[in-house]
Amino acid sequence: MGVKRNLFGFDRAGLQTVMAELGEPAYRARQLYVWLYRRRVRDFAAMTDFGKALRGCLESSFEARWPVVTSRDVSRDGTIKYLFELDDDATIESVFIPEERRRTICISTQAGCPLKCAFCLTGIAGYKRNLKPWEILGQVATVMEEASGVWGAVSAPQLEERVRDSLPRERKTGKPWNVVVMGMGEPLLNYDATVHALRILMDPEGFAVAPKKLTLSTVGILPALERLMAEPVRPNLAISLHAPEPGLRRQLMPIEEKYRLEDVIAAAQRYPIPRGGRVTYEYVLLKGVNDAPDHARQLARLLRGSRAKVNLIPLNPAAEIPFEAPRPEAVDAFAGILADAHVTVSVRRPRGQDILAACGQLHLRAASV
Ligand code: SAH
């Protein structure tokens, strides 16, 4: 007997092909799709609207498998960082962020990242490969399942203790889910697998995450951004800007050589968003590098009058990152200048910093660690 094919990650068309191969009608593919993504059931035997023969047939040749969780770190603030080990020993991280009114999952699209932004630990730690759709969707499925009341199945004593002590209500609440594609990797360098996964995430018969609750963050890989704009259903867009002018951006983000700041902003401003919606521009604040009032004024000039909002991210430091976090007064002053110039601005609160789960702190590690 050969290796079983993993059906988790297949889209509607892919499942139709499988069902056709088995001599089954097309509606069976839709039923399987709902089991896999809406109900997130992996056991074919539990798919009760299939006859015994079909269930047996699926079990003998196929599987529905998510990536394996090898560890969970729980932050003081309730954030949980998941480490997944993939079939080739690549490791990826995802983050669950509980909040007052919502729950957010931050997912990875690549093992590591090839972009090498100077302030980001993911890039510093290296790049391994693109993820497959099942590896991207499996992160969401795992986090949703664990957050929705199966804590008991989790063996990590630390997790159980923290959950009992600090999150007594979390397991019962059905707060809305947000998904942010802001983990390891550059999603638009893995366009096909990422968009394949996002379609299933946003599909009402799939994970049913509303498009407005899904945000993709990118440095602005222009050809891929154009393709994303042409998608019939799209996530929100966040652009990693980090500097108000090309010279400084080039020092921080090597990708500026290829896709320039002005072109990225021009493309982002054409991104189709609902009326009143805005494109987010992320700006990581680095002490003494890009956090001066002049930078804020330049940024305001760049974005004033456009459908933009700025999300300031005070640097999450780490030993390997050669920059320091900005002073709180610098953050306030920077935000104040933008607000005075009528540019919408927010400051991102770090989550899970104590477990290296915050922005830019996810990184490849040896599988044995
Ligand atoms: N490659 C995509 C997806 C990663 S998103 C992108 O760059 O947009 C992660 C966000 O966190 C990006 O805006 C990134 O620039 C930011 N970030 C990276 N390192 C950081 C750090 N050390 N502290 C705070 N934010 C960081």
mmCIF file of C-alpha atoms and ligand atoms in Angstrom:
data_model
loop_
_atom_site.group_PDB
_atom_site.id
_atom_site.type_symbol
_atom_site.label_atom_id
_atom_site.label_comp_id
_atom_site.label_asym_id
_atom_site.label_seq_id
_atom_site.Cartn_x
_atom_site.Cartn_y
_atom_site.Cartn_z
ATOM 1 C CA MET A 1 0.000 0.000 0.000
ATOM 2 C CA GLY A 2 1.292 3.413 -0.955
ATOM 3 C CA VAL A 3 1.299 6.579 1.088
ATOM 4 C CA LYS A 4 -2.160 7.969 1.737
ATOM 5 C CA ARG A 5 -2.961 11.213 -0.042
ATOM 6 C CA ASN A 6 -3.785 14.068 2.296
ATOM 7 C CA LEU A 7 -7.074 15.613 1.195
ATOM 8 C CA PHE A 8 -6.894 18.477 3.688
ATOM 9 C CA GLY A 9 -6.094 21.573 1.651
ATOM 10 C CA PHE A 10 -7.839 20.418 -1.542
ATOM 11 C CA ASP A 11 -10.276 22.968 -2.954
ATOM 12 C CA ARG A 12 -13.712 22.170 -4.382
ATOM 13 C CA ALA A 13 -12.321 21.305 -7.806
ATOM 14 C CA GLY A 14 -9.644 19.066 -6.330
ATOM 15 C CA LEU A 15 -12.158 17.151 -4.232
ATOM 16 C CA GLN A 16 -14.429 16.787 -7.258
ATOM 17 C CA THR A 17 -11.620 15.127 -9.146
ATOM 18 C CA VAL A 18 -11.069 12.743 -6.260
ATOM 19 C CA MET A 19 -14.753 11.877 -6.024
ATOM 20 C CA ALA A 20 -14.940 11.407 -9.795
ATOM 21 C CA GLU A 21 -12.008 8.992 -9.598
ATOM 22 C CA LEU A 22 -13.976 7.045 -7.011
ATOM 23 C CA GLY A 23 -17.031 7.046 -9.287
ATOM 24 C CA GLU A 24 -18.975 9.317 -6.935
ATOM 25 C CA PRO A 25 -21.232 12.197 -7.974
ATOM 26 C CA ALA A 26 -20.088 15.819 -7.651
ATOM 27 C CA TYR A 27 -22.277 16.617 -4.624
ATOM 28 C CA ARG A 28 -20.147 14.210 -2.578
ATOM 29 C CA ALA A 29 -17.203 16.554 -3.121
ATOM 30 C CA ARG A 30 -19.175 19.429 -1.648
ATOM 31 C CA GLN A 31 -20.144 17.317 1.371
ATOM 32 C CA LEU A 32 -16.521 16.384 1.942
ATOM 33 C CA TYR A 33 -15.495 20.033 1.581
ATOM 34 C CA VAL A 34 -17.922 21.007 4.357
ATOM 35 C CA TRP A 35 -16.622 18.206 6.599
ATOM 36 C CA LEU A 36 -13.023 19.218 6.077
ATOM 37 C CA TYR A 37 -13.288 22.987 6.443
ATOM 38 C CA ARG A 38 -16.621 24.017 7.932
ATOM 39 C CA ARG A 39 -16.739 21.228 10.498
ATOM 40 C CA ARG A 40 -13.014 20.525 10.517
ATOM 41 C CA VAL A 41 -13.454 16.778 10.906
ATOM 42 C CA ARG A 42 -10.456 14.626 9.997
ATOM 43 C CA ASP A 43 -11.911 11.192 10.644
ATOM 44 C CA PHE A 44 -13.646 9.832 7.533
ATOM 45 C CA ALA A 45 -15.542 7.361 9.715
ATOM 46 C CA ALA A 46 -17.320 10.294 11.362
ATOM 47 C CA MET A 47 -18.608 11.663 8.052
ATOM 48 C CA THR A 48 -22.053 10.298 8.613
ATOM 49 C CA ASP A 49 -23.713 11.338 5.381
ATOM 50 C CA PHE A 50 -21.390 9.039 3.422
ATOM 51 C CA GLY A 51 -22.279 5.387 3.063
ATOM 52 C CA LYS A 52 -20.130 2.745 4.676
ATOM 53 C CA ALA A 53 -18.498 1.773 1.403
ATOM 54 C CA LEU A 54 -17.426 5.307 0.569
ATOM 55 C CA ARG A 55 -16.132 5.898 4.080
ATOM 56 C CA GLY A 56 -14.080 2.731 3.882
ATOM 57 C CA CYS A 57 -12.787 3.660 0.486
ATOM 58 C CA LEU A 58 -11.703 7.114 1.689
ATOM 59 C CA GLU A 59 -10.031 5.631 4.749
ATOM 60 C CA SER A 60 -8.021 3.131 2.783
ATOM 61 C CA SER A 61 -6.510 5.565 0.276
ATOM 62 C CA PHE A 62 -6.666 8.996 1.860
ATOM 63 C CA GLU A 63 -6.164 10.926 5.039
ATOM 64 C CA ALA A 64 -7.124 14.374 6.320
ATOM 65 C CA ARG A 65 -4.156 15.664 8.217
ATOM 66 C CA TRP A 66 -3.058 18.927 9.819
ATOM 67 C CA PRO A 67 0.531 19.830 10.672
ATOM 68 C CA VAL A 68 1.719 18.424 13.996
ATOM 69 C CA VAL A 69 1.994 20.768 16.970
ATOM 70 C CA THR A 70 5.262 20.140 18.784
ATOM 71 C CA SER A 71 5.018 22.847 21.391
ATOM 72 C CA ARG A 72 2.886 25.618 22.752
ATOM 73 C CA ASP A 73 4.151 28.618 24.684
ATOM 74 C CA VAL A 74 1.667 30.581 26.721
ATOM 75 C CA SER A 75 2.333 34.253 27.387
ATOM 76 C CA ARG A 76 1.432 36.150 30.524
ATOM 77 C CA ASP A 77 -1.147 37.996 28.402
ATOM 78 C CA GLY A 78 -2.850 34.782 27.220
ATOM 79 C CA THR A 79 -1.248 34.777 23.783
ATOM 80 C CA ILE A 80 -0.277 31.266 22.706
ATOM 81 C CA LYS A 81 2.542 30.576 20.271
ATOM 82 C CA TYR A 82 2.329 27.274 18.404
ATOM 83 C CA LEU A 83 5.323 25.520 16.954
ATOM 84 C CA PHE A 84 4.471 23.090 14.139
ATOM 85 C CA GLU A 85 6.800 20.500 12.723
ATOM 86 C CA LEU A 86 6.259 19.689 9.056
ATOM 87 C CA ASP A 87 6.973 16.472 7.155
ATOM 88 C CA ASP A 88 10.442 17.563 6.060
ATOM 89 C CA ASP A 89 11.339 18.779 9.568
ATOM 90 C CA ALA A 90 10.790 22.418 8.628
ATOM 91 C CA THR A 91 9.207 24.260 11.528
ATOM 92 C CA ILE A 92 6.723 27.105 11.474
ATOM 93 C CA GLU A 93 5.017 29.203 14.097
ATOM 94 C CA SER A 94 1.483 30.551 14.486
ATOM 95 C CA VAL A 95 0.066 32.760 17.193
ATOM 96 C CA PHE A 96 -3.316 32.810 18.933
ATOM 97 C CA ILE A 97 -4.155 36.215 20.374
ATOM 98 C CA PRO A 98 -7.181 36.451 22.681
ATOM 99 C CA GLU A 99 -8.657 39.934 22.976
ATOM 100 C CA GLU A 100 -11.582 41.547 24.697
ATOM 101 C CA ARG A 101 -14.014 41.329 21.810
ATOM 102 C CA ARG A 102 -12.350 39.051 19.299
ATOM 103 C CA ARG A 103 -9.805 36.325 18.791
ATOM 104 C CA THR A 104 -7.007 36.591 16.279
ATOM 105 C CA ILE A 105 -4.892 33.930 14.588
ATOM 106 C CA CYS A 106 -1.622 34.972 13.016
ATOM 107 C CA ILE A 107 -0.449 32.490 10.388
ATOM 108 C CA SER A 108 2.752 31.809 8.458
ATOM 109 C CA THR A 109 3.011 31.271 4.701
ATOM 110 C CA GLN A 110 6.682 30.323 4.427
ATOM 111 C CA ALA A 111 9.126 28.433 6.642
ATOM 112 C CA GLY A 112 11.420 31.350 7.388
ATOM 113 C CA CYS A 113 11.550 34.367 5.090
ATOM 114 C CA PRO A 114 13.891 35.328 2.236
ATOM 115 C CA LEU A 115 13.412 39.109 2.549
ATOM 116 C CA LYS A 116 15.944 39.865 5.271
ATOM 117 C CA CYS A 117 14.421 43.044 6.680
ATOM 118 C CA ALA A 118 17.059 44.368 9.071
ATOM 119 C CA PHE A 119 14.773 44.482 12.125
ATOM 120 C CA CYS A 120 12.907 41.187 11.720
ATOM 121 C CA LEU A 121 14.048 38.033 13.448
ATOM 122 C CA THR A 122 12.269 35.814 10.902
ATOM 123 C CA GLY A 123 14.512 37.088 8.098
ATOM 124 C CA ILE A 124 17.630 37.038 10.240
ATOM 125 C CA ALA A 125 17.025 33.370 11.062
ATOM 126 C CA GLY A 126 16.861 32.342 7.406
ATOM 127 C CA TYR A 127 14.569 30.845 4.796
ATOM 128 C CA LYS A 128 13.629 27.271 4.072
ATOM 129 C CA ARG A 129 10.642 27.001 1.717
ATOM 130 C CA ASN A 130 7.112 27.939 0.720
ATOM 131 C CA LEU A 131 4.282 26.319 2.622
ATOM 132 C CA LYS A 132 1.594 24.202 0.949
ATOM 133 C CA PRO A 133 -2.119 25.051 1.244
ATOM 134 C CA TRP A 134 -2.708 22.283 3.799
ATOM 135 C CA GLU A 135 0.125 23.621 5.936
ATOM 136 C CA ILE A 136 -1.337 27.136 5.866
ATOM 137 C CA LEU A 137 -4.924 26.042 6.527
ATOM 138 C CA GLY A 138 -3.839 23.498 9.128
ATOM 139 C CA GLN A 139 -2.522 26.294 11.331
ATOM 140 C CA VAL A 140 -5.945 27.928 11.368
ATOM 141 C CA ALA A 141 -7.768 24.632 11.920
ATOM 142 C CA THR A 142 -5.525 23.693 14.836
ATOM 143 C CA VAL A 143 -5.794 27.012 16.623
ATOM 144 C CA MET A 144 -9.557 27.236 16.105
ATOM 145 C CA GLU A 145 -10.071 23.726 17.398
ATOM 146 C CA GLU A 146 -7.942 24.214 20.492
ATOM 147 C CA ALA A 147 -9.507 27.568 21.295
ATOM 148 C CA SER A 148 -13.005 26.213 20.882
ATOM 149 C CA GLY A 149 -13.037 23.980 23.867
ATOM 150 C CA VAL A 150 -10.764 21.019 23.450
ATOM 151 C CA TRP A 151 -8.204 22.289 25.924
ATOM 152 C CA GLY A 152 -8.685 19.056 27.813
ATOM 153 C CA ALA A 153 -6.983 17.165 25.009
ATOM 154 C CA VAL A 154 -3.881 19.278 25.363
ATOM 155 C CA SER A 155 -1.255 17.634 27.474
ATOM 156 C CA ALA A 156 1.102 20.539 28.147
ATOM 157 C CA PRO A 157 0.590 21.076 31.877
ATOM 158 C CA GLN A 158 1.699 24.666 31.609
ATOM 159 C CA LEU A 159 -1.014 25.380 29.093
ATOM 160 C CA GLU A 160 -3.730 23.780 31.162
ATOM 161 C CA GLU A 161 -2.670 25.655 34.219
ATOM 162 C CA ARG A 162 -2.591 29.002 32.454
ATOM 163 C CA VAL A 163 -5.898 28.387 30.791
ATOM 164 C CA ARG A 164 -7.536 27.492 34.112
ATOM 165 C CA ASP A 165 -6.047 30.459 35.886
ATOM 166 C CA SER A 166 -6.206 33.289 33.431
ATOM 167 C CA LEU A 167 -8.683 32.480 30.720
ATOM 168 C CA PRO A 168 -11.643 30.848 32.425
ATOM 169 C CA ARG A 169 -14.155 32.292 29.973
ATOM 170 C CA GLU A 170 -12.185 31.782 26.815
ATOM 171 C CA ARG A 171 -13.183 28.195 26.183
ATOM 172 C CA LYS A 172 -16.892 28.866 26.147
ATOM 173 C CA THR A 173 -17.091 32.121 24.266
ATOM 174 C CA GLY A 174 -17.752 32.281 20.566
ATOM 175 C CA LYS A 175 -16.019 35.567 19.887
ATOM 176 C CA PRO A 176 -15.516 36.351 16.202
ATOM 177 C CA TRP A 177 -12.324 35.161 14.568
ATOM 178 C CA ASN A 178 -9.817 37.384 12.835
ATOM 179 C CA VAL A 179 -7.055 35.912 10.759
ATOM 180 C CA VAL A 180 -3.937 37.889 9.950
ATOM 181 C CA VAL A 181 -1.390 36.670 7.427
ATOM 182 C CA MET A 182 1.438 38.289 9.375
ATOM 183 C CA GLY A 183 3.454 35.350 10.608
ATOM 184 C CA MET A 184 6.620 33.949 9.090
ATOM 185 C CA GLY A 185 7.241 34.635 5.431
ATOM 186 C CA GLU A 186 6.125 36.939 2.654
ATOM 187 C CA PRO A 187 2.683 35.738 1.516
ATOM 188 C CA LEU A 188 2.951 37.283 -1.945
ATOM 189 C CA LEU A 189 6.134 35.307 -2.635
ATOM 190 C CA ASN A 190 4.001 32.197 -2.125
ATOM 191 C CA TYR A 191 1.028 33.518 -4.041
ATOM 192 C CA ASP A 192 -0.638 30.375 -5.324
ATOM 193 C CA ALA A 193 -0.675 28.418 -2.089
ATOM 194 C CA THR A 194 -1.595 31.484 -0.041
ATOM 195 C CA VAL A 195 -4.507 32.527 -2.226
ATOM 196 C CA HIS A 196 -5.672 28.915 -2.519
ATOM 197 C CA ALA A 197 -5.791 28.805 1.286
ATOM 198 C CA LEU A 198 -7.428 32.229 1.624
ATOM 199 C CA ARG A 199 -10.257 31.244 -0.741
ATOM 200 C CA ILE A 200 -11.090 28.274 1.467
ATOM 201 C CA LEU A 201 -10.764 30.416 4.602
ATOM 202 C CA MET A 202 -13.210 33.028 3.277
ATOM 203 C CA ASP A 203 -15.652 30.554 1.718
ATOM 204 C CA PRO A 204 -18.929 30.479 3.721
ATOM 205 C CA GLU A 205 -18.933 26.699 3.266
ATOM 206 C CA GLY A 206 -15.282 26.567 4.255
ATOM 207 C CA PHE A 207 -13.861 28.251 7.345
ATOM 208 C CA ALA A 208 -16.318 31.120 6.812
ATOM 209 C CA VAL A 209 -13.948 33.869 7.929
ATOM 210 C CA ALA A 210 -15.460 37.122 6.630
ATOM 211 C CA PRO A 211 -13.131 38.863 4.140
ATOM 212 C CA LYS A 212 -13.170 41.979 6.308
ATOM 213 C CA LYS A 213 -11.857 39.900 9.209
ATOM 214 C CA LEU A 214 -8.885 38.673 7.212
ATOM 215 C CA THR A 215 -5.784 40.805 6.614
ATOM 216 C CA LEU A 216 -2.802 40.025 4.439
ATOM 217 C CA SER A 217 0.407 41.892 5.170
ATOM 218 C CA THR A 218 3.037 42.326 2.481
ATOM 219 C CA VAL A 219 6.085 44.386 1.633
ATOM 220 C CA GLY A 220 4.418 44.909 -1.754
ATOM 221 C CA ILE A 221 5.535 42.323 -4.308
ATOM 222 C CA LEU A 222 4.006 44.269 -7.207
ATOM 223 C CA PRO A 223 3.146 41.601 -9.805
ATOM 224 C CA ALA A 224 1.531 39.464 -7.110
ATOM 225 C CA LEU A 225 -0.291 42.458 -5.651
ATOM 226 C CA GLU A 226 -1.815 43.097 -9.079
ATOM 227 C CA ARG A 227 -2.990 39.491 -9.198
ATOM 228 C CA LEU A 228 -4.508 39.796 -5.739
ATOM 229 C CA MET A 229 -6.452 42.882 -6.810
ATOM 230 C CA ALA A 230 -8.046 40.848 -9.583
ATOM 231 C CA GLU A 231 -9.306 38.155 -7.175
ATOM 232 C CA PRO A 232 -13.101 38.172 -6.847
ATOM 233 C CA VAL A 233 -12.920 37.947 -3.051
ATOM 234 C CA ARG A 234 -10.019 39.654 -1.316
ATOM 235 C CA PRO A 235 -8.694 40.109 2.204
ATOM 236 C CA ASN A 236 -7.843 43.496 3.723
ATOM 237 C CA LEU A 237 -4.459 44.770 2.723
ATOM 238 C CA ALA A 238 -1.631 45.864 5.001
ATOM 239 C CA ILE A 239 1.589 47.221 3.523
ATOM 240 C CA SER A 240 4.866 47.054 5.427
ATOM 241 C CA LEU A 241 6.274 50.520 4.814
ATOM 242 C CA HIS A 242 8.633 51.268 7.736
ATOM 243 C CA ALA A 243 10.205 54.373 6.185
ATOM 244 C CA PRO A 244 8.837 57.540 4.586
ATOM 245 C CA GLU A 245 11.446 57.710 1.838
ATOM 246 C CA PRO A 246 13.270 55.227 -0.428
ATOM 247 C CA GLY A 247 16.811 55.749 0.893
ATOM 248 C CA LEU A 248 15.949 54.825 4.447
ATOM 249 C CA ARG A 249 13.583 52.072 3.356
ATOM 250 C CA ARG A 250 16.359 50.492 1.296
ATOM 251 C CA GLN A 251 18.588 50.338 4.365
ATOM 252 C CA LEU A 252 15.899 48.561 6.349
ATOM 253 C CA MET A 253 14.273 46.460 3.633
ATOM 254 C CA PRO A 254 16.411 45.134 0.754
ATOM 255 C CA ILE A 255 13.230 44.539 -1.287
ATOM 256 C CA GLU A 256 13.050 48.320 -1.854
ATOM 257 C CA GLU A 257 15.662 47.782 -4.612
ATOM 258 C CA LYS A 258 13.107 45.813 -6.555
ATOM 259 C CA TYR A 259 9.724 47.228 -5.603
ATOM 260 C CA ARG A 260 9.914 50.911 -4.789
ATOM 261 C CA LEU A 261 8.049 52.736 -2.112
ATOM 262 C CA GLU A 262 6.171 55.097 -4.441
ATOM 263 C CA ASP A 263 5.122 52.263 -6.757
ATOM 264 C CA VAL A 264 4.004 50.125 -3.829
ATOM 265 C CA ILE A 265 1.881 52.940 -2.401
ATOM 266 C CA ALA A 266 0.415 53.734 -5.824
ATOM 267 C CA ALA A 267 -0.568 50.093 -6.300
ATOM 268 C CA ALA A 268 -1.934 49.761 -2.767
ATOM 269 C CA GLN A 269 -4.104 52.812 -3.247
ATOM 270 C CA ARG A 270 -5.725 51.080 -6.228
ATOM 271 C CA TYR A 271 -6.504 47.997 -4.129
ATOM 272 C CA PRO A 272 -10.261 47.517 -4.273
ATOM 273 C CA ILE A 273 -11.708 47.962 -0.811
ATOM 274 C CA PRO A 274 -15.251 48.537 0.366
ATOM 275 C CA ARG A 275 -16.540 52.107 0.643
ATOM 276 C CA GLY A 276 -14.994 53.876 3.581
ATOM 277 C CA GLY A 277 -12.345 51.156 3.908
ATOM 278 C CA ARG A 278 -8.653 51.867 4.175
ATOM 279 C CA VAL A 279 -5.367 50.246 3.363
ATOM 280 C CA THR A 280 -3.168 49.816 6.432
ATOM 281 C CA TYR A 281 0.450 50.946 6.333
ATOM 282 C CA GLU A 282 2.599 49.269 8.953
ATOM 283 C CA TYR A 283 5.489 51.274 10.292
ATOM 284 C CA VAL A 284 7.846 49.657 12.776
ATOM 285 C CA LEU A 285 9.423 52.339 14.973
ATOM 286 C CA LEU A 286 13.171 51.963 15.547
ATOM 287 C CA LYS A 287 14.834 54.197 18.109
ATOM 288 C CA GLY A 288 16.908 56.925 16.496
ATOM 289 C CA VAL A 289 16.440 55.463 13.013
ATOM 290 C CA ASN A 290 12.953 56.244 11.686
ATOM 291 C CA ASP A 291 11.112 57.619 14.724
ATOM 292 C CA ALA A 292 11.894 61.347 14.517
ATOM 293 C CA PRO A 293 9.236 64.050 14.072
ATOM 294 C CA ASP A 294 10.625 64.710 10.597
ATOM 295 C CA HIS A 295 9.936 61.127 9.580
ATOM 296 C CA ALA A 296 6.379 61.488 10.833
ATOM 297 C CA ARG A 297 5.894 64.690 8.826
ATOM 298 C CA GLN A 298 7.288 63.023 5.695
ATOM 299 C CA LEU A 299 5.006 60.044 6.213
ATOM 300 C CA ALA A 300 2.012 62.340 6.653
ATOM 301 C CA ARG A 301 2.831 64.116 3.385
ATOM 302 C CA LEU A 302 3.140 60.769 1.642
ATOM 303 C CA LEU A 303 -0.226 59.446 2.774
ATOM 304 C CA ARG A 304 -2.355 62.516 3.385
ATOM 305 C CA GLY A 305 -5.602 62.494 1.495
ATOM 306 C CA SER A 306 -5.430 58.807 0.574
ATOM 307 C CA ARG A 307 -7.501 55.936 1.875
ATOM 308 C CA ALA A 308 -4.798 55.051 4.325
ATOM 309 C CA LYS A 309 -4.364 54.305 7.988
ATOM 310 C CA VAL A 310 -1.034 53.946 9.696
ATOM 311 C CA ASN A 311 -0.347 51.222 12.231
ATOM 312 C CA LEU A 312 2.711 52.110 14.267
ATOM 313 C CA ILE A 313 4.559 49.086 15.647
ATOM 314 C CA PRO A 314 7.106 49.900 18.349
ATOM 315 C CA LEU A 315 9.982 47.497 17.667
ATOM 316 C CA ASN A 316 9.758 44.194 19.481
ATOM 317 C CA PRO A 317 13.378 43.753 20.406
ATOM 318 C CA ALA A 318 15.367 40.524 20.489
ATOM 319 C CA ALA A 319 19.032 39.810 21.133
ATOM 320 C CA GLU A 320 19.740 39.222 17.428
ATOM 321 C CA ILE A 321 17.973 42.400 16.231
ATOM 322 C CA PRO A 322 20.439 45.319 15.911
ATOM 323 C CA PHE A 323 17.880 48.004 16.822
ATOM 324 C CA GLU A 324 16.250 49.319 19.946
ATOM 325 C CA ALA A 325 12.628 49.968 20.804
ATOM 326 C CA PRO A 326 11.582 53.624 20.525
ATOM 327 C CA ARG A 327 10.991 55.710 23.641
ATOM 328 C CA PRO A 328 7.288 55.893 24.525
ATOM 329 C CA GLU A 329 7.384 59.695 24.128
ATOM 330 C CA ALA A 330 8.726 59.282 20.589
ATOM 331 C CA VAL A 331 5.846 56.941 19.757
ATOM 332 C CA ASP A 332 3.297 59.419 21.138
ATOM 333 C CA ALA A 333 4.866 62.332 19.297
ATOM 334 C CA PHE A 334 5.007 60.393 16.027
ATOM 335 C CA ALA A 335 1.346 59.385 16.318
ATOM 336 C CA GLY A 336 0.402 62.958 17.266
ATOM 337 C CA ILE A 337 1.991 64.437 14.155
ATOM 338 C CA LEU A 338 0.124 61.985 11.916
ATOM 339 C CA ALA A 339 -3.170 62.625 13.681
ATOM 340 C CA ASP A 340 -2.708 66.399 13.423
ATOM 341 C CA ALA A 341 -2.172 65.951 9.691
ATOM 342 C CA HIS A 342 -5.494 64.041 9.531
ATOM 343 C CA VAL A 343 -3.856 60.691 8.865
ATOM 344 C CA THR A 344 -5.625 57.920 10.793
ATOM 345 C CA VAL A 345 -3.157 56.268 13.128
ATOM 346 C CA SER A 346 -3.074 53.488 15.715
ATOM 347 C CA VAL A 347 -0.302 51.986 17.804
ATOM 348 C CA ARG A 348 -0.001 48.215 17.908
ATOM 349 C CA ARG A 349 0.163 46.831 21.396
ATOM 350 C CA PRO A 350 2.735 44.058 21.612
ATOM 351 C CA ARG A 351 1.273 40.650 22.402
ATOM 352 C CA GLY A 352 3.191 37.631 23.572
ATOM 353 C CA GLN A 353 6.510 39.478 23.742
ATOM 354 C CA ASP A 354 7.698 37.366 26.675
ATOM 355 C CA ILE A 355 7.490 34.202 24.545
ATOM 356 C CA LEU A 356 8.887 35.778 21.340
ATOM 357 C CA ALA A 357 5.458 35.599 19.718
ATOM 358 C CA ALA A 358 5.158 39.279 18.830
ATOM 359 C CA CYS A 359 5.588 40.744 15.327
ATOM 360 C CA GLY A 360 8.975 39.992 13.857
ATOM 361 C CA GLN A 361 9.902 37.556 16.603
ATOM 362 C CA LEU A 362 8.860 34.311 14.911
ATOM 363 C CA HIS A 363 11.775 32.373 13.531
ATOM 364 C CA LEU A 364 12.995 29.012 12.335
ATOM 365 C CA ARG A 365 14.520 26.820 14.970
ATOM 366 C CA ALA A 366 16.103 23.447 15.141
ATOM 367 C CA ALA A 367 13.382 20.828 15.304
ATOM 368 C CA SER A 368 14.840 19.351 18.467
ATOM 369 C CA VAL A 369 14.718 22.552 20.517
HETATM 370 N N1 SAH B 1 6.333 39.620 5.059
HETATM 371 C C1 SAH B 1 5.087 40.255 5.378
HETATM 372 C C2 SAH B 1 4.365 39.506 6.476
HETATM 373 C C3 SAH B 1 5.003 39.630 7.848
HETATM 374 S S1 SAH B 1 4.029 40.725 8.740
HETATM 375 C C4 SAH B 1 5.321 41.706 5.700
HETATM 376 O O1 SAH B 1 6.471 42.079 5.865
HETATM 377 O O2 SAH B 1 4.371 42.484 5.731
HETATM 378 C C5 SAH B 1 4.916 41.097 10.134
HETATM 379 C C6 SAH B 1 4.875 42.579 10.454
HETATM 380 O O3 SAH B 1 5.679 42.807 11.620
HETATM 381 C C7 SAH B 1 5.499 43.381 9.348
HETATM 382 O O4 SAH B 1 4.944 44.645 9.216
HETATM 383 C C8 SAH B 1 6.918 43.437 9.837
HETATM 384 O O5 SAH B 1 7.662 44.391 9.209
HETATM 385 C C9 SAH B 1 6.711 43.694 11.312
HETATM 386 N N2 SAH B 1 7.902 43.391 12.098
HETATM 387 C C10 SAH B 1 8.967 42.662 11.717
HETATM 388 N N3 SAH B 1 9.887 42.605 12.691
HETATM 389 C C11 SAH B 1 9.407 43.319 13.716
HETATM 390 C C12 SAH B 1 9.903 43.598 15.021
HETATM 391 N N4 SAH B 1 11.059 43.134 15.441
HETATM 392 N N5 SAH B 1 9.131 44.357 15.827
HETATM 393 C C13 SAH B 1 7.940 44.800 15.396
HETATM 394 N N6 SAH B 1 7.424 44.541 14.204
HETATM 395 C C14 SAH B 1 8.153 43.815 13.345
#
